[in-house]
XYZ file of C-alpha atoms in Angstrom:
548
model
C 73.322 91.898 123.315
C 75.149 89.171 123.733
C 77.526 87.982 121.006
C 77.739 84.631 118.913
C 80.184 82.364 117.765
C 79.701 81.913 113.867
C 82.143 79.354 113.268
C 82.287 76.197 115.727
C 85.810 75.026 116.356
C 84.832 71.024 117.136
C 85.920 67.853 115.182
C 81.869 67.524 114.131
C 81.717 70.549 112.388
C 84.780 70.041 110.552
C 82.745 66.894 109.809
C 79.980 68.564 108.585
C 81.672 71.111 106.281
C 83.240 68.421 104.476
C 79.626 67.284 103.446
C 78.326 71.224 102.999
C 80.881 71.225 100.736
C 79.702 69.830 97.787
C 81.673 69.880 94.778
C 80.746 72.416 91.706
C 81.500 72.599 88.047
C 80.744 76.345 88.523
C 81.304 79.257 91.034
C 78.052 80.672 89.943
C 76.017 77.170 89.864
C 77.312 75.333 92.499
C 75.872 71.810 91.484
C 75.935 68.802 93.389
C 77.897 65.408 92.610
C 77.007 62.126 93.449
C 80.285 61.148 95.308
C 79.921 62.499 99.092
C 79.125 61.367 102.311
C 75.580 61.383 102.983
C 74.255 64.210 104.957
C 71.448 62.832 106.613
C 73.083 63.274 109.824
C 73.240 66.791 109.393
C 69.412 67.554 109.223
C 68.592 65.457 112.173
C 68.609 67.921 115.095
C 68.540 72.116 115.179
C 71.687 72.182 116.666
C 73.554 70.173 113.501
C 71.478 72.445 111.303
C 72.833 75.680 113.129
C 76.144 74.656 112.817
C 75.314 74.513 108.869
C 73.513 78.267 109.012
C 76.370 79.964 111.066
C 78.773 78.678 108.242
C 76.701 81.292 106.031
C 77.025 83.945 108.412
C 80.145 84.116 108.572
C 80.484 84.461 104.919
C 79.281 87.635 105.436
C 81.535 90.170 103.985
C 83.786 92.685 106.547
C 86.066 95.250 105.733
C 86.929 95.958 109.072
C 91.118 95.528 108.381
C 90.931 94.416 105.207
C 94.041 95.359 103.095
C 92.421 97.269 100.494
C 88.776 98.221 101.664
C 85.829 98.910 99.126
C 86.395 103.084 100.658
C 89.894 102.607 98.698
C 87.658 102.036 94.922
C 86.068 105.661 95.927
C 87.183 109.187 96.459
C 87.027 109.142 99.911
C 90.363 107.210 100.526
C 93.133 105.398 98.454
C 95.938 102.606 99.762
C 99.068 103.878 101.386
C 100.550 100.626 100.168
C 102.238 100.618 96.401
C 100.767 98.287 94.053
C 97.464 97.526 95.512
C 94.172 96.269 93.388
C 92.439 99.842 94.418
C 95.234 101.595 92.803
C 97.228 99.204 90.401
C 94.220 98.026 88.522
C 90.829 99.061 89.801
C 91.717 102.717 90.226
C 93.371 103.261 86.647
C 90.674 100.712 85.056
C 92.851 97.925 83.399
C 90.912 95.579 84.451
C 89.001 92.853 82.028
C 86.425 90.498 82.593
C 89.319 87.830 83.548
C 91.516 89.757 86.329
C 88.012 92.541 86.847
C 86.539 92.708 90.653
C 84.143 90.508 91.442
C 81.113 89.715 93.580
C 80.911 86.477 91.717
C 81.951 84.134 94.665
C 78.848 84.792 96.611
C 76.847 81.991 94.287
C 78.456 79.885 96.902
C 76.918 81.296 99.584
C 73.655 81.430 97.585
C 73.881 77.780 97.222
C 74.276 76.937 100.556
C 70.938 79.085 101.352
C 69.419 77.284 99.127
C 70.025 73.885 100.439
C 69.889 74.867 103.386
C 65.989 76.077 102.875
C 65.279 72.735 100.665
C 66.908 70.364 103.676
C 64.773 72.546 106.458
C 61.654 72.425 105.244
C 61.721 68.730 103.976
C 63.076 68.034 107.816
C 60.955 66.776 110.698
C 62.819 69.855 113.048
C 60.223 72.079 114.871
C 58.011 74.445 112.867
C 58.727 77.026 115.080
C 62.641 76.624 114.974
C 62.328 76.403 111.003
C 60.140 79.580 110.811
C 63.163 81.861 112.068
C 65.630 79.603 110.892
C 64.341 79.880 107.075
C 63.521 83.493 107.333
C 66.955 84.194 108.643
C 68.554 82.242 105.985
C 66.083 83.628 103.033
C 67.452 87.232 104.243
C 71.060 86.075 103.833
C 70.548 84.979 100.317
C 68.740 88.455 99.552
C 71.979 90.229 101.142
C 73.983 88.185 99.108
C 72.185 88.659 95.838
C 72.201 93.016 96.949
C 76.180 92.356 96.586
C 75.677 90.779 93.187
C 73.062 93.034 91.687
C 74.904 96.626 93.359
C 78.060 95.442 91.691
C 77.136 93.446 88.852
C 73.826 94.775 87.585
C 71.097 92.039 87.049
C 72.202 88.536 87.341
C 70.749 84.850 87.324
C 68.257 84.331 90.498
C 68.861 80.890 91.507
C 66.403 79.385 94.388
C 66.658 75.847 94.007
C 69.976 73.667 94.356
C 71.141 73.007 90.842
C 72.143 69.309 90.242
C 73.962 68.334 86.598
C 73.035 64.950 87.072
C 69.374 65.244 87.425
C 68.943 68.419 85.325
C 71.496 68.379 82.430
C 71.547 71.865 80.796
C 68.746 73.484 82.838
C 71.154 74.045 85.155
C 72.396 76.647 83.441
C 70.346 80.262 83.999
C 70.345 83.237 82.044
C 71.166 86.419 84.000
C 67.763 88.468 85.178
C 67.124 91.938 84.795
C 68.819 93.949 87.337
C 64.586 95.342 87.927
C 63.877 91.834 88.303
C 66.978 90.933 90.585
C 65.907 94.085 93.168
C 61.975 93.055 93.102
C 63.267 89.640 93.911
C 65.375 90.567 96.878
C 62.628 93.638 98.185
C 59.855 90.989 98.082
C 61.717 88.111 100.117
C 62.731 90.841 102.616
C 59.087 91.612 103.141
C 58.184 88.223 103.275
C 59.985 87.385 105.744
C 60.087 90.632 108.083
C 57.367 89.268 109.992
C 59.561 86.359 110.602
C 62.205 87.770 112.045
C 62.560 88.925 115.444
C 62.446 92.262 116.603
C 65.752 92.157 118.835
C 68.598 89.499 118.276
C 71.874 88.057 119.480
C 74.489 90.099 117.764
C 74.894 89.645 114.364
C 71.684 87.280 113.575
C 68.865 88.756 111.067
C 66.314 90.383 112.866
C 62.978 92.411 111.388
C 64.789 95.410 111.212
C 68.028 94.026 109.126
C 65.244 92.662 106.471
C 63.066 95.891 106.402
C 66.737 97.904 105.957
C 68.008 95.624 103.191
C 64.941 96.394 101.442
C 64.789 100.193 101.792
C 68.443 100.131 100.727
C 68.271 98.422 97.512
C 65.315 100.330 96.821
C 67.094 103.143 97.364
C 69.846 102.256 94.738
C 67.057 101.247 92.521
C 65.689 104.405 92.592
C 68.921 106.680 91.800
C 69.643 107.959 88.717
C 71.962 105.156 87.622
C 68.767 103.271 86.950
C 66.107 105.681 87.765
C 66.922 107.320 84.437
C 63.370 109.301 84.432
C 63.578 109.765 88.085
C 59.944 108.110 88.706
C 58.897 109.652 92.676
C 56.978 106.896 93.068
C 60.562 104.680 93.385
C 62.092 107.250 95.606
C 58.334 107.476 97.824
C 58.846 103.365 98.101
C 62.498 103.758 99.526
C 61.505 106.228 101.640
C 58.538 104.261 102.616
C 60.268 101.384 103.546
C 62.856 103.810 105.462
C 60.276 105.221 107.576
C 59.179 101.272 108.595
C 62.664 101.029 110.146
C 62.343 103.853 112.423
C 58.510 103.245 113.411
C 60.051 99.736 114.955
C 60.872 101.438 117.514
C 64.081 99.725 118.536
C 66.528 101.950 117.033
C 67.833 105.053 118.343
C 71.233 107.103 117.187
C 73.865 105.511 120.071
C 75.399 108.548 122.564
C 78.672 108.582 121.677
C 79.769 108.651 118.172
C 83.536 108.228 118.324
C 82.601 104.714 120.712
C 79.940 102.941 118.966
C 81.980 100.781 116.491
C 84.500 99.666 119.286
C 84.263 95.663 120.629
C 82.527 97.761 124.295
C 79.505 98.915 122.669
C 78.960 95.966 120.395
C 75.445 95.603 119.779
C 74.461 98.971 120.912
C 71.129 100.341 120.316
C 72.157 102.303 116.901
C 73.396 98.123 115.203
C 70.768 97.038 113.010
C 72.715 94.330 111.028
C 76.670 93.340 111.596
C 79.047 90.798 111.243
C 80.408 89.362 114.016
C 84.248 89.245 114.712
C 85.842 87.116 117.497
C 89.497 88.703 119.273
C 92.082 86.368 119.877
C 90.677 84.200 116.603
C 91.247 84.303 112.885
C 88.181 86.351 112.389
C 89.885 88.855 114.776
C 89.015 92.661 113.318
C 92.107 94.101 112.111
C 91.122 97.652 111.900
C 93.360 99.192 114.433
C 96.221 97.378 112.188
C 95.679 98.168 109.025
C 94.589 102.031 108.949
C 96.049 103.762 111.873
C 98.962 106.160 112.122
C 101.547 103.773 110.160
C 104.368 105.529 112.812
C 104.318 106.068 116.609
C 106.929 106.809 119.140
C 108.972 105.823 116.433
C 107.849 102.532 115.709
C 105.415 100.673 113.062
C 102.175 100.441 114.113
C 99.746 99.780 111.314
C 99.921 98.921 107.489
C 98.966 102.473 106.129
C 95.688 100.566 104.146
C 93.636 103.318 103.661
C 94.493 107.138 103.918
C 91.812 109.855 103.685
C 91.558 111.870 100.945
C 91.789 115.599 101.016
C 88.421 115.908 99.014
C 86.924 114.035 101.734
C 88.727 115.852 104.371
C 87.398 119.259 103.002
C 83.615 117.899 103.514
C 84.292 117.873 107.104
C 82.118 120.973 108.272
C 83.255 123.616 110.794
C 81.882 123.423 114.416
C 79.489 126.447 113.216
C 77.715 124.129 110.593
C 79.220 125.678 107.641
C 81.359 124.310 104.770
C 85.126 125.610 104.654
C 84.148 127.524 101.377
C 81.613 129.655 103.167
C 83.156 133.168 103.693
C 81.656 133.363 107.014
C 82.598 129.871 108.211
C 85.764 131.317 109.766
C 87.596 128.373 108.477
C 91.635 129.655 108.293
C 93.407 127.974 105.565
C 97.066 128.336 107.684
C 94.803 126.454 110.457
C 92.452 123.906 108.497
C 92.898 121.833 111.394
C 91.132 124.194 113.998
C 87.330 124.767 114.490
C 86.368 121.630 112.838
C 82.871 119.963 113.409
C 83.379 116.498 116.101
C 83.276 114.085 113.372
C 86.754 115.683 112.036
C 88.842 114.805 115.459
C 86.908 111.471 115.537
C 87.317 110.351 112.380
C 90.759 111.449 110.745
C 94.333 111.738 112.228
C 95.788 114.718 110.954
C 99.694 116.799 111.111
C 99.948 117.656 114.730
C 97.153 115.108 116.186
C 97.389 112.926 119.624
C 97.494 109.021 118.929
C 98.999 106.630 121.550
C 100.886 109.303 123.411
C 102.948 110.869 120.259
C 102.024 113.674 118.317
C 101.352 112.720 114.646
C 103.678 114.457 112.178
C 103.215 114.468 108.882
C 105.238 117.758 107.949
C 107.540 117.772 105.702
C 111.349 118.216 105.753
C 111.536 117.538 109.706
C 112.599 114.126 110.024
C 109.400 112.629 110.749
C 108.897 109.043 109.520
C 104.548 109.799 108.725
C 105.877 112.731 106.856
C 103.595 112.529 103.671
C 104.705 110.364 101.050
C 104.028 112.113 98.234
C 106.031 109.524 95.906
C 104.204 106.332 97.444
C 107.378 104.549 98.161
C 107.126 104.004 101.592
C 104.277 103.052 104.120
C 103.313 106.733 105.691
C 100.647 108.404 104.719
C 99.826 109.244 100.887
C 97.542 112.136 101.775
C 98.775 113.342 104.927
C 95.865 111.670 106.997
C 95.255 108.510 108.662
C 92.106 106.787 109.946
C 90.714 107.175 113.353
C 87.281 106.245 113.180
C 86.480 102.976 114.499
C 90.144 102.375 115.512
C 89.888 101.747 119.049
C 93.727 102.601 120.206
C 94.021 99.461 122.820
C 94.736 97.738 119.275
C 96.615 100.107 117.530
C 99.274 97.479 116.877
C 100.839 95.556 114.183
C 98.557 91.967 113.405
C 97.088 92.608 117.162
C 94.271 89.732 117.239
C 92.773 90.608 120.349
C 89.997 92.771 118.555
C 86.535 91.999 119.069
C 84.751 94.308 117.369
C 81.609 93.554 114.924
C 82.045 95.317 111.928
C 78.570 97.214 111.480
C 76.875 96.959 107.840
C 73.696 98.906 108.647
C 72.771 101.362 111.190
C 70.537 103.805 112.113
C 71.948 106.614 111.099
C 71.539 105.383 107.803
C 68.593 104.812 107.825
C 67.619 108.368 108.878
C 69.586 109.972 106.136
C 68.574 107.207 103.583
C 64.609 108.513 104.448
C 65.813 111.968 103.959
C 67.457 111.937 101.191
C 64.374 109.590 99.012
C 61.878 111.305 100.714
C 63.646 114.883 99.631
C 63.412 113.177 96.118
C 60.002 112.157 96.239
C 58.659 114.981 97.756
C 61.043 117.840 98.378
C 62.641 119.469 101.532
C 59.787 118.608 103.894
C 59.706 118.755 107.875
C 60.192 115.527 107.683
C 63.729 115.325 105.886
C 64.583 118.213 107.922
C 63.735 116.115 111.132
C 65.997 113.050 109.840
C 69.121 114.789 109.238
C 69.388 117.108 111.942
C 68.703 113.842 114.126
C 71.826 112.938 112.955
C 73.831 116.330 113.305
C 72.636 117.150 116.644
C 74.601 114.028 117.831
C 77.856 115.375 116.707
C 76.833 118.981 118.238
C 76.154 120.346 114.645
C 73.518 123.271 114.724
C 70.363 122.001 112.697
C 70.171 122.684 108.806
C 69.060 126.261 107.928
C 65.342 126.509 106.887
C 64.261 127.231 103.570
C 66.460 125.203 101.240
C 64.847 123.827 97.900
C 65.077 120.324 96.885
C 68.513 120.680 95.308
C 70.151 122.331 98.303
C 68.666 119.489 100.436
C 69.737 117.342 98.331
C 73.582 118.720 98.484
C 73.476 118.364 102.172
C 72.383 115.067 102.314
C 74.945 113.883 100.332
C 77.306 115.767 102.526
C 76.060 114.327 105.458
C 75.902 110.585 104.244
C 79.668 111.052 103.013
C 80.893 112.582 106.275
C 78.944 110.275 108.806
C 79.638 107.278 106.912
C 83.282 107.917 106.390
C 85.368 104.724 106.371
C 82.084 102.645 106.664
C 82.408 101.160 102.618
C 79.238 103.124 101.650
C 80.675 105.947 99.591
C 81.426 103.756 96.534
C 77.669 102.766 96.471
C 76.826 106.410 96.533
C 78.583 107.613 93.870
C 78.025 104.642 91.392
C 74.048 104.803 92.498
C 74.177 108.382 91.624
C 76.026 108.244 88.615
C 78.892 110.736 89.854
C 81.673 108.090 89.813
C 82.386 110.253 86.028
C 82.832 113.058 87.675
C 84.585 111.881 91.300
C 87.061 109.094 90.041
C 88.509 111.005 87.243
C 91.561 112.489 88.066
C 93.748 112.609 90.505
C 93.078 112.270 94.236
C 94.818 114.968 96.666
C 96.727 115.419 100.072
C 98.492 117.713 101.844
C 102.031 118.794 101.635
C 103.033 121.296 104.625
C 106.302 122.925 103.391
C 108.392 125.590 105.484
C 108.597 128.513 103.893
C 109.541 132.181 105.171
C 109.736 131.053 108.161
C 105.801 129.825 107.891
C 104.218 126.348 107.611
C 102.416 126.159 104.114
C 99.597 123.764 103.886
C 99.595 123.315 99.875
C 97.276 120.665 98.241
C 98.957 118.591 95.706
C 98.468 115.256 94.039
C 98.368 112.291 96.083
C 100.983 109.660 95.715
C 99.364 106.511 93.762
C 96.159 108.563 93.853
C 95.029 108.362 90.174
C 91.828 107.632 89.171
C 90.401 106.755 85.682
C 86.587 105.366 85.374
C 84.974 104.990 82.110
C 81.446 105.723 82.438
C 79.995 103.672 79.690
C 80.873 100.096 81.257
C 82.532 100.968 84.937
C 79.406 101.772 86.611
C 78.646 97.808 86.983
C 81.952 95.430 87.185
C 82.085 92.400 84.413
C 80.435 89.563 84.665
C 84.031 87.099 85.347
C 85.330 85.177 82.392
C 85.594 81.996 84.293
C 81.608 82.526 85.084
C 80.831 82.694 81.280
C 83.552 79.920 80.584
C 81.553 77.638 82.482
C 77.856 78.856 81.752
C 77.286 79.776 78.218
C 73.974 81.601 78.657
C 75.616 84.550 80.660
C 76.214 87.333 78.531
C 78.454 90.367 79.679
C 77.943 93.727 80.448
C 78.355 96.707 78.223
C 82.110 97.037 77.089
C 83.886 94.536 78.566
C 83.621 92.286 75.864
């Protein structure tokens, strides 16, 4: 598919941001005041207006090199860096409503749906042009209001652009019921699935991307962070709206698993919804610089963002299928490296591992520079292990721009193991669920899940699979907040690897991770605060449980 540029470069579109952006006596209000140009000019033709809508786009979020990605807040990885938010203040929860993490700024983006929608339809453009053009732009407000409601819990559904002028006080909205926020965003995306096209240029909505958001946030809705009697009929609707997705027929799981996230296979058939990047620009993706082996041939090569975690590393299976605990997995503890399923060597750089030419050395005592740095002073490792996944090594250099690569928000894959694992809820361990996951580990050359497992069994290897195949993809922290683990997972200390020489033997001993502490208080942590400066400026907001 052929990609799209999201943000236009000329002296008119600098032009027209200036009048998109509208002035705002709150973040999460975003009202209009009476004092800018008039931005007539920028309803007038489709092409004005689509400069407008690919502004919103490319507010869409990416991790793909951020410093500190969202896999850093869960157990799956933590920041090589000292003194990052994932560690310093996220991971050891001392944060308040005033300094807390936030989804908060996305109101912006909400506001600029909504004008967008009001300006469209009172426009003289084509119907046909503002069919797609306000379906695409209702789905982007729903994916924006998903990253409110996942993070924050239920918050004020805004649809109309709020003016102080005209409307005084209304303006300011009391938050919704995080039932009421999901129902919201689940209805609009199957309002407008029919809307959207079936295919797309890379990176617009399409059916697919609507139908997905939907399943997913029913999904979350359904776990037992909300799902608190665990009602089938909310799993049955997830997996419902799962099964939609893959009767579309456009979707299949992409060949090569190591390849599909690099800037060559952009848009493959696996990409239902991503967010374009552009190499050799600002919005550049960073990956390759930020996670890879921090040392190579001697010299810096990445940032050390985000190192693996040995808990994650153990739920890599063997190439047999089995977990490392299973006695007859013939996993060697003196060789944890050796007989690992494919996802291992694609995803995770470990002591004695190829990258660039060098082997990667993370031993200790042996001069090595990625030796593992177990008092988080310096930039190697923390755990032991780097990234691979997704890094493609043509880029593996520090602030190298010339990356192209979308980052990829939903794809198939999860979609098959979403189905599995709310249909397993709703129903049990059918032929169905078993059909969905071994989809996804026969493309890695796993052997297909042994028959006869009960619901919680499934269940345990669904969870398995969606933390292993959608390592380093931002999804883990979802997981474990939807189902109410984060207690259990972010309590304590994270863990690497510390190979030692001793008689005359390399020791692989698992110790605590440098900077890898983790504290989570269940009764407020499993929804960040609502921000101070939010409530400062709208007095009908009240805050969540605790923070206060």
């Amino acid at each position: 598919m052929k990609s799209i540029s999201l943000i236009s470069p000329t002296s008119i579109w600098i032009f027209l941001v200036t009048i998109a952006s509208f002035g705002a006596c709150d973040e999460s209000l975003d009202v209009v005041p009476k004092d800018q140009i008039n931005d007539d000019i920028l309803w007038e033709t489709a092409e004005n207006a689509d400069l407008f809508l690919n502004n919103i786009y490319a507010a869409v979020p990416s991790y793909a090199g951020s410093g500190d990605p969202l896999e850093n807040f869960s157990d799956n990885a933590i920041n090589g860096v000292a003194g990052r938010y994932s560690a310093s203040v996220y991971g050891n929860s001392s944060y308040t409503p005033s300094n807390g993490p936030s989804q908060w700024g996305y109101y912006s983006e909400i506001r600029k749906c909504n004008l967008f929608i009001q300006k469209v339809t009172e426009s003289t453009l084509s119907d046909t042009w503002k069919e797609l053009r306000l379906a695409e732009t209702r789905f982007l407000r729903a994916y924006f209001y998903s990253l409110l409601a996942l993070h924050h819990g239920g918050v004020p559904i805004i649809t109309d652009v709020l003016d102080r002028y005209a409307q005084g006080d209304e303006i300011f909205r009391v938050r919704n019921t995080f039932d009421e926020t999901i129902e919201f965003i689940t209805t609009e995306c199957a309002d407008i699935a029919q809307d959207l096209p079936l295919t797309a240029v890379t990176g617009r909505a399409t059916r697919g991307a609507a139908l997905t958001l939907k399943a997913w946030c029913e999904l979350f809705h359904a776990s037992p962070l909300y799902n608190t009697a665990n009602d089938k009929a909310k799993w049955q609707k997830a997996a419902d709206s799962y099964q939609a997705v893959m009767e579309l027929g456009v979707y299949e799981l992409f060949s090569d698993y190591r390849t599909l996230f690099f800037e060559e296979n952009n848009g493959n058939n696996e990409v239902i919804f991503d967010r374009v990047h552009l190499g050799g620009t600002g919005m550049a993706n960073m990956r390759a610089s930020n996670y890879g082996p921090t040392f190579v041939n001697g010299t810096a090569r990445a940032f050390a963002g985000s190192n693996p975690t040995q808990e994650l590393v153990d739920d890599y299976l063997m190439a047999s299928g089995l977990p490392i605990d299973d006695p007859l997995s013939g996993y060697d503890p003196q060789q944890p490296y050796v007989g690992r399923e494919q996802r291992f060597y694609a995803d995770i750089i470990y002591d004695g591992a190829a990258w660039l030419d060098d082997e990667i050395i993370m031993k200790q005592g042996v001069g090595s520079r990625n030796q593992t740095d177990l008092s988080d002073n310096n930039e190697a490792t923390n755990t032991g292990y780097y990234w691979k996944k997704a890094i493609d090594p043509q880029y593996a250099n520090l602030n190298n721009i010339a990356n192209g690569a979308n980052y990829i928000i939903f794809r198939f894959a999860d979609v098959l193991l979403g189905y599995a694992e709310a249909q397993n809820e709703a129903s049990g361990p059918d032929a169905a669920v078993y059909g969905a996951v071994n989809r996804v580990r026969e493309r890695v050359g796993l052997p297909a899940v042994k028959d006869g497992l009960n619901q919680t069994q499934m269940r345990a290897v669904i969870h398995r699979e969606r933390r292993v195949e959608l390592a380093s993809e931002d999804k883990r922290w979802y997981d474990i907040i939807r189902w109410k683990t984060a207690e259990d997972v972010l309590n304590g200390h994270m863990h690497a690897v510390s190979i030692v020489r001793e008689n005359g033997q390399w020791v692989y001993k698992y110790v605590r991770a440098g900077g890898g502490l983790k504290v989570f208080y269940p009764e407020k942590n499993y929804v960040y605060p609502i921000p101070q400066s939010a409530r400062d400026a709208n007095p009908k907001l009240t805050q969540n449980p605790h923070y206060d």
